[in-house]
Coordinates of N, CA and C in Angstrom, one line a residue:
X1 N -53.1 9.2 6.3 CA -51.7 9.7 6.2 C -50.8 8.5 6.1
X2 N -49.9 8.5 5.2 CA -48.9 7.4 5.0 C -47.9 7.6 6.1
X3 N -47.5 6.5 6.8 CA -46.6 6.5 7.9 C -45.2 7.0 7.5
X4 N -44.8 6.6 6.3 CA -43.5 7.0 5.8 C -43.4 8.5 5.6
X5 N -44.4 9.0 5.0 CA -44.4 10.5 4.7 C -44.5 11.2 6.0
X6 N -45.2 10.7 7.0 CA -45.4 11.3 8.3 C -44.0 11.5 8.9
X7 N -43.2 10.5 8.9 CA -41.9 10.5 9.5 C -40.9 11.4 8.7
X8 N -41.1 11.7 7.5 CA -40.2 12.5 6.7 C -40.5 14.0 6.8
X9 N -41.6 14.3 7.4 CA -41.8 15.8 7.6 C -40.8 16.4 8.5
X10 N -40.3 17.5 8.2 CA -39.2 18.1 9.0 C -39.5 18.2 10.5
X11 N -40.7 18.6 10.9 CA -41.0 18.7 12.3 C -41.1 17.4 13.0
X12 N -41.1 16.3 12.2 CA -41.1 14.9 12.8 C -39.8 14.2 12.6
X13 N -38.8 14.8 12.0 CA -37.6 14.2 11.7 C -36.9 13.6 12.9
X14 N -37.0 14.1 14.1 CA -36.4 13.6 15.2 C -36.8 12.2 15.6
X15 N -38.0 11.8 15.1 CA -38.5 10.4 15.4 C -37.8 9.4 14.5
X16 N -37.1 9.8 13.5 CA -36.5 8.9 12.5 C -35.0 8.5 12.9
X17 N -34.4 9.2 13.8 CA -33.0 8.9 14.1 C -32.8 8.7 15.6
X18 N -31.8 8.1 15.9 CA -31.4 7.9 17.3 C -30.9 9.2 17.8
X19 N -31.6 9.6 18.9 CA -31.3 10.9 19.5 C -30.3 10.9 20.7
X20 N -29.9 9.7 21.1 CA -29.0 9.5 22.2 C -28.1 8.3 22.0
X21 N -27.1 8.1 22.8 CA -26.2 7.0 22.7 C -26.3 6.2 24.0
X22 N -26.1 4.9 23.9 CA -25.9 4.1 25.1 C -24.6 3.3 24.9
X23 N -23.7 3.4 25.9 CA -22.5 2.6 25.9 C -22.7 1.5 26.9
X24 N -22.2 0.3 26.6 CA -22.4 -0.9 27.4 C -21.2 -1.7 27.6
X25 N -20.3 -1.3 28.6 CA -19.2 -2.2 28.9 C -19.7 -3.5 29.6
X26 N -18.9 -4.6 29.4 CA -19.4 -5.9 29.8 C -18.2 -6.6 30.4
X27 N -18.4 -7.3 31.6 CA -17.4 -8.2 32.2 C -18.1 -9.5 32.4
X28 N -17.4 -10.6 31.9 CA -17.9 -11.9 32.1 C -16.8 -12.7 32.7
X29 N -17.1 -13.4 33.9 CA -16.2 -14.3 34.5 C -16.8 -15.6 34.6
X30 N -16.1 -16.7 34.2 CA -16.6 -18.0 34.2 C -15.6 -19.0 34.7
X31 N -16.1 -20.1 35.3 CA -15.3 -21.2 35.8 C -15.9 -22.5 35.2
X32 N -15.2 -23.2 34.4 CA -15.7 -24.5 33.8 C -14.8 -25.6 34.2
X33 N -15.3 -26.6 34.9 CA -14.5 -27.8 35.2 C -15.5 -28.9 35.6
X34 N -15.2 -30.1 35.2 CA -15.9 -31.3 35.5 C -17.5 -31.2 35.3
X35 N -17.9 -30.5 34.3 CA -19.3 -30.3 34.0 C -19.9 -29.1 34.7
X36 N -19.2 -28.4 35.5 CA -19.7 -27.2 36.2 C -19.5 -26.0 35.4
X37 N -20.5 -25.1 35.4 CA -20.4 -23.8 34.8 C -20.8 -22.8 35.8
X38 N -19.9 -22.0 36.3 CA -20.1 -21.0 37.3 C -19.8 -19.6 36.6
X39 N -20.8 -18.8 36.3 CA -20.6 -17.6 35.5 C -21.3 -16.4 36.2
X40 N -20.6 -15.3 36.1 CA -21.2 -14.0 36.5 C -21.0 -13.1 35.2
X41 N -22.1 -12.5 34.8 CA -22.1 -11.6 33.6 C -22.6 -10.2 34.1
X42 N -21.7 -9.3 34.1 CA -22.0 -7.9 34.5 C -21.9 -6.9 33.4
X43 N -22.9 -6.1 33.2 CA -22.8 -5.0 32.2 C -23.6 -3.8 32.7
X44 N -23.3 -2.7 32.2 CA -24.0 -1.4 32.5 C -24.3 -0.7 31.3
X45 N -25.5 -0.1 31.2 CA -26.0 0.7 30.2 C -25.7 2.2 30.6
X46 N -24.8 2.8 29.9 CA -24.4 4.2 30.2 C -25.0 5.1 29.2
X47 N -26.0 5.9 29.5 CA -26.8 6.7 28.6 C -26.3 8.1 28.5
X48 N -26.4 8.7 27.3 CA -26.1 10.1 27.1 C -27.4 10.9 26.9
X49 N -27.3 12.2 27.0 CA -28.5 13.0 26.9 C -29.1 13.0 25.5
X50 N -30.4 13.1 25.3 CA -31.0 13.1 24.0 C -30.6 14.5 23.4
X51 N -30.2 14.4 22.1 CA -29.9 15.6 21.4 C -31.1 16.4 21.0
X52 N -32.3 15.8 21.1 CA -33.5 16.5 20.7 C -34.2 17.1 22.0
X53 N -34.4 16.3 23.0 CA -35.1 16.7 24.2 C -34.2 17.2 25.4
X54 N -33.0 16.7 25.4 CA -32.1 17.0 26.5 C -32.3 16.1 27.7
X55 N -33.3 15.2 27.6 CA -33.6 14.2 28.7 C -32.4 13.1 28.7
X56 N -32.1 12.7 29.9 CA -31.1 11.7 30.1 C -31.6 10.6 30.9
X57 N -31.7 9.4 30.4 CA -32.1 8.2 31.2 C -31.0 7.8 32.1
X58 N -31.3 7.4 33.3 CA -30.3 6.9 34.3 C -29.6 5.7 33.8
X59 N -28.4 5.5 34.3 CA -27.6 4.3 33.9 C -28.2 3.1 34.6
X60 N -28.1 1.9 33.9 CA -28.7 0.7 34.3 C -27.7 -0.4 34.5
X61 N -27.6 -1.0 35.6 CA -26.6 -2.1 35.9 C -27.4 -3.4 35.8
X62 N -26.8 -4.4 35.1 CA -27.3 -5.7 34.9 C -26.3 -6.7 35.5
X63 N -26.7 -7.7 36.2 CA -25.8 -8.8 36.7 C -26.6 -10.1 36.6
X64 N -26.0 -11.1 35.9 CA -26.6 -12.4 35.7 C -25.7 -13.4 36.3
X65 N -26.3 -14.4 37.0 CA -25.5 -15.4 37.7 C -26.0 -16.8 37.3
X66 N -25.0 -17.7 37.1 CA -25.4 -19.1 36.7 C -24.5 -20.1 37.4
X67 N -25.0 -21.1 37.9 CA -24.3 -22.2 38.6 C -24.9 -23.5 38.1
X68 N -24.4 -24.0 37.0 CA -25.1 -25.2 36.4 C -24.1 -26.4 36.4
X69 N -24.7 -27.6 36.3 CA -23.9 -28.8 36.2 C -24.5 -29.6 35.0
X70 N -23.6 -30.1 34.1 CA -23.9 -30.9 33.0 C -23.6 -32.4 33.3
X71 N -24.6 -33.2 33.2 CA -24.4 -34.7 33.3 C -25.0 -35.3 32.1
X72 N -24.2 -35.9 31.3 CA -24.6 -36.5 30.0 C -25.0 -35.4 29.1
X73 N -26.2 -35.5 28.6 CA -26.8 -34.4 27.7 C -27.6 -33.4 28.5
X74 N -27.8 -33.6 29.8 CA -28.6 -32.7 30.6 C -27.8 -31.6 31.3
X75 N -28.3 -30.4 31.4 CA -27.7 -29.3 32.2 C -28.8 -28.8 33.1
X76 N -28.5 -28.5 34.3 CA -29.5 -27.9 35.2 C -28.7 -27.2 36.4
X77 N -29.5 -26.3 37.0 CA -28.9 -25.6 38.1 C -29.6 -24.2 38.4
X78 N -29.2 -23.6 39.4 CA -29.8 -22.3 39.8 C -29.3 -21.1 38.9
X79 N -30.1 -20.1 38.7 CA -29.7 -18.9 38.0 C -30.4 -17.8 38.7
X80 N -29.9 -16.6 38.4 CA -30.5 -15.4 39.0 C -30.0 -14.1 38.3
X81 N -30.7 -13.0 38.5 CA -30.2 -11.8 37.9 C -30.7 -10.6 38.8
X82 N -30.0 -9.5 38.6 CA -30.3 -8.2 39.2 C -30.3 -7.2 38.0
X83 N -31.2 -6.3 38.0 CA -31.2 -5.2 37.1 C -31.7 -4.0 37.9
X84 N -31.0 -2.9 37.8 CA -31.3 -1.7 38.5 C -30.8 -0.5 37.9
X85 N -31.6 0.6 38.1 CA -31.1 1.9 37.6 C -30.3 2.5 38.7
X86 N -29.0 2.8 38.4 CA -28.0 3.2 39.4 C -27.8 4.7 39.5
X87 N -28.4 5.4 38.5 CA -28.3 6.9 38.6 C -29.7 7.4 38.2
X88 N -30.0 8.6 38.6 CA -31.3 9.2 38.4 C -31.5 9.7 36.9
X89 N -32.7 9.6 36.4 CA -33.0 10.3 35.2 C -32.9 11.8 35.4
X90 N -32.6 12.5 34.3 CA -32.5 13.9 34.4 C -33.5 14.5 33.3
X91 N -34.6 15.1 33.8 CA -35.6 15.7 32.9 C -35.0 16.9 32.3
X92 N -35.8 17.5 31.5 CA -35.4 18.7 30.7 C -36.5 19.7 30.5
X93 N -36.2 20.8 30.0 CA -37.2 21.9 29.7 C -38.2 21.3 28.7
X94 N -37.8 20.4 27.8 CA -38.6 19.8 26.8 C -39.9 19.2 27.4
X95 N -39.7 18.6 28.6 CA -40.8 18.0 29.3 C -41.3 18.8 30.5
X96 N -40.8 20.0 30.6 CA -41.1 20.9 31.7 C -40.7 20.4 33.0
X97 N -39.6 19.6 33.0 CA -39.1 19.0 34.2 C -40.0 17.9 34.9
X98 N -41.0 17.5 34.2 CA -42.1 16.7 34.8 C -41.8 15.2 34.7
X99 N -41.0 14.7 33.8 CA -40.7 13.3 33.7 C -39.5 12.9 34.4
X100 N -39.6 12.1 35.5 CA -38.5 11.7 36.3 C -38.8 10.3 36.9
X101 N -38.0 9.4 36.4 CA -38.0 8.1 37.1 C -36.7 8.0 37.8
X102 N -36.8 8.0 39.1 CA -35.6 8.1 39.9 C -34.8 6.8 39.9
X103 N -35.3 5.7 40.4 CA -34.5 4.5 40.5 C -35.4 3.3 40.4
X104 N -34.9 2.1 40.0 CA -35.6 0.9 40.2 C -34.6 -0.3 40.4
X105 N -35.1 -1.3 41.1 CA -34.2 -2.5 41.4 C -35.1 -3.7 41.3
X106 N -34.6 -4.7 40.6 CA -35.3 -6.0 40.4 C -34.3 -7.1 40.7
X107 N -34.7 -8.0 41.6 CA -33.9 -9.2 41.9 C -34.8 -10.4 41.5
X108 N -34.1 -11.4 40.9 CA -34.9 -12.6 40.5 C -34.0 -13.8 40.7
X109 N -34.6 -15.0 40.9 CA -33.9 -16.2 41.1 C -34.8 -17.3 40.4
X110 N -34.1 -18.4 40.0 CA -34.8 -19.5 39.4 C -33.9 -20.6 39.0
X111 N -34.3 -21.3 38.0 CA -33.6 -22.5 37.6 C -33.4 -22.6 36.0
X112 N -32.4 -23.3 35.6 CA -32.1 -23.5 34.2 C -32.1 -25.0 34.0
X113 N -32.8 -25.5 32.9 CA -32.8 -26.9 32.5 C -32.4 -26.8 31.0
X114 N -31.5 -27.7 30.6 CA -31.1 -27.7 29.2 C -30.9 -29.1 28.7
X115 N -30.9 -29.3 27.4 CA -30.6 -30.6 26.8 C -29.9 -30.4 25.6
X116 N -28.8 -31.2 25.4 CA -28.0 -31.1 24.2 C -28.4 -32.3 23.3
X117 N -29.0 -31.9 22.1 CA -29.5 -32.9 21.2 C -28.4 -33.4 20.2
X118 N -27.2 -32.8 20.3 CA -26.1 -33.1 19.4 C -25.9 -32.0 18.4
X119 N -26.8 -31.9 17.5 CA -26.7 -30.8 16.5 C -27.3 -29.5 17.0
X120 N -28.1 -29.6 18.0 CA -28.7 -28.4 18.6 C -28.8 -28.6 20.1
X121 N -28.8 -27.5 20.9 CA -29.0 -27.5 22.3 C -30.1 -26.5 22.7
X122 N -30.9 -27.0 23.6 CA -32.0 -26.2 24.1 C -31.9 -25.9 25.6
X123 N -32.0 -24.7 26.0 CA -32.0 -24.4 27.4 C -33.2 -23.5 27.8
X124 N -33.7 -23.7 28.9 CA -34.9 -22.9 29.4 C -34.6 -22.4 30.8
X125 N -34.7 -21.1 31.0 CA -34.6 -20.4 32.3 C -36.0 -20.1 32.7
X126 N -36.3 -20.3 34.0 CA -37.5 -19.9 34.6 C -37.1 -19.1 35.9
X127 N -37.5 -17.8 36.0 CA -37.2 -17.0 37.1 C -38.4 -16.4 37.7
X128 N -38.3 -16.1 39.0 CA -39.3 -15.4 39.7 C -38.7 -14.2 40.3
X129 N -39.3 -13.0 40.0 CA -38.8 -11.8 40.6 C -39.2 -11.7 42.1
X130 N -38.2 -11.8 42.9 CA -38.4 -11.8 44.3 C -38.6 -10.5 44.9
X131 N -38.0 -9.5 44.3 CA -38.1 -8.1 44.8 C -38.1 -7.2 43.6
X132 N -39.0 -6.2 43.6 CA -39.1 -5.2 42.5 C -39.5 -3.9 43.1
X133 N -38.7 -2.9 43.1 CA -38.9 -1.6 43.7 C -38.7 -0.5 42.7
X134 N -39.4 0.6 42.8 CA -39.2 1.8 41.9 C -39.6 3.0 42.7
X135 N -39.0 4.1 42.4 CA -39.3 5.4 43.0 C -39.3 6.5 41.9
X136 N -40.0 7.5 42.1 CA -40.0 8.6 41.1 C -41.3 8.7 40.4
X137 N -41.3 8.8 39.1 CA -42.5 8.9 38.4 C -42.7 10.4 38.0
X138 N -43.9 10.7 37.6 CA -44.3 12.1 37.2 C -44.4 13.0 38.4
X139 N -44.2 14.2 38.3 CA -44.2 15.2 39.4 C -45.6 15.5 39.8
X140 N -46.2 14.6 40.6 CA -47.5 14.8 41.2 C -47.3 15.0 42.7
X141 N -47.5 16.1 43.3 CA -47.2 16.4 44.7 C -47.9 15.3 45.6
X142 N -47.0 14.7 46.5 CA -47.5 13.8 47.5 C -47.8 12.4 47.0
X143 N -47.6 12.1 45.7 CA -48.0 10.8 45.1 C -46.8 10.3 44.3
X144 N -46.3 9.1 44.6 CA -45.3 8.5 43.8 C -46.0 7.6 42.8
X145 N -46.0 8.1 41.5 CA -46.8 7.4 40.4 C -45.9 6.4 39.7
X146 N -44.7 6.1 40.2 CA -43.9 5.1 39.5 C -44.3 3.7 39.9
X147 N -44.2 2.8 38.9 CA -44.7 1.4 39.1 C -43.8 0.5 38.4
X148 N -43.6 -0.7 38.9 CA -42.8 -1.8 38.2 C -43.6 -3.1 38.4
X149 N -43.6 -3.9 37.4 CA -44.3 -5.2 37.6 C -43.4 -6.2 38.2
X150 N -44.0 -7.3 38.7 CA -43.2 -8.3 39.4 C -43.9 -9.6 39.0
X151 N -43.2 -10.7 38.7 CA -43.8 -11.9 38.4 C -42.8 -13.0 37.9
X152 N -43.3 -13.9 37.1 CA -42.5 -15.0 36.5 C -42.0 -14.6 35.1
X153 N -40.8 -15.1 34.8 CA -40.3 -14.9 33.4 C -39.7 -16.2 33.0
X154 N -39.9 -16.6 31.7 CA -39.4 -17.8 31.2 C -38.6 -17.4 29.9
X155 N -37.3 -17.8 29.8 CA -36.5 -17.5 28.6 C -36.2 -18.9 28.0
X156 N -36.1 -19.0 26.7 CA -35.7 -20.2 26.1 C -34.6 -19.8 25.0
X157 N -33.7 -20.7 24.9 CA -32.6 -20.5 23.9 C -32.3 -21.8 23.2
X158 N -32.4 -21.7 21.9 CA -32.0 -22.9 21.0 C -30.8 -22.5 20.2
X159 N -29.7 -23.2 20.4 CA -28.5 -22.9 19.7 C -28.1 -24.1 18.8
X160 N -27.5 -23.7 17.7 CA -27.1 -24.8 16.7 C -25.9 -24.2 15.9
X161 N -25.1 -25.0 15.5 CA -23.9 -24.6 14.7 C -24.3 -24.5 13.2
X162 N -24.0 -23.3 12.7 CA -24.2 -23.1 11.2 C -23.1 -23.7 10.4
X163 N -21.9 -23.6 10.9 CA -20.7 -24.0 10.1 C -19.6 -24.3 11.1
X164 N -18.8 -25.3 10.7 CA -17.5 -25.6 11.5 C -16.5 -26.2 10.5
X165 N -15.3 -26.0 10.8 CA -14.3 -26.6 9.9 C -14.4 -28.1 9.9
X166 N -14.0 -28.7 8.8 CA -14.1 -30.2 8.7 C -13.1 -30.8 9.8
X167 N -13.5 -31.9 10.2 CA -12.7 -32.6 11.2 C -11.4 -33.0 10.5
X168 N -10.3 -32.9 11.3 CA -9.0 -33.3 10.7 C -8.9 -34.8 10.5
X169 N -8.2 -35.1 9.5 CA -8.0 -36.5 9.1 C -7.1 -37.2 10.2
X170 N -7.4 -38.5 10.5 CA -6.5 -39.1 11.5 C -5.1 -39.2 11.0
X171 N -4.1 -39.2 11.9 CA -2.7 -39.4 11.5 C -2.5 -40.7 10.9
X172 N -1.7 -40.8 9.8 CA -1.5 -42.1 9.2 C -0.7 -43.0 10.1
X173 N -1.1 -44.3 10.1 CA -0.4 -45.3 10.9 C 0.7 -45.9 10.1
X174 N 1.8 -46.2 10.8 CA 2.9 -46.8 10.1 C 2.9 -48.3 10.4
X175 N 3.0 -49.1 9.4 CA 3.1 -50.5 9.6 C 4.5 -50.9 10.0
X176 N 4.6 -51.7 11.1 CA 6.0 -52.1 11.5 C 6.1 -53.6 11.3
X177 N 7.3 -54.0 10.9 CA 7.6 -55.5 10.6 C 8.6 -55.9 11.7
X178 N 8.4 -57.1 12.2 CA 9.3 -57.7 13.1 C 9.8 -59.0 12.6
X179 N 11.0 -59.4 12.9 CA 11.6 -60.7 12.5 C 11.4 -61.7 13.6

């Protein structure tokens, strides 16, 4: 069976479109001075119910923290993040009320090291999840079947400028004559 035709069948049409919406307000607060970068980035995923199944995923809060120092071309410092589901999932008749992930919380801390090459800058975050908890899962009497992994994560970011306005020409100097 061709995958494209499979998705175009009317009984499978719900797989081809987004059945819910996620709104994500964001607040970023930063302090930059003398090579220091102190930043808190907070955002929440606010989910609506699926128009197909009626299931609603719980809202998820993200918080990222950075306290780095730049010396010359090098940047380094501690980083951390929190991600947690702050409201319960709401199952529906579509799943017979059986799918419920109640909440999860993950806290991580680590370090950032970066180098500015001039035309490009590379930064690498390495974090260790210090705490990872979850509750809920499928409706199995007396058993909490929910699980969340815990470990190390490494992120890398390479940034470079695609375009910038030309540098402005220096102001003309005036020749002065003295007698």
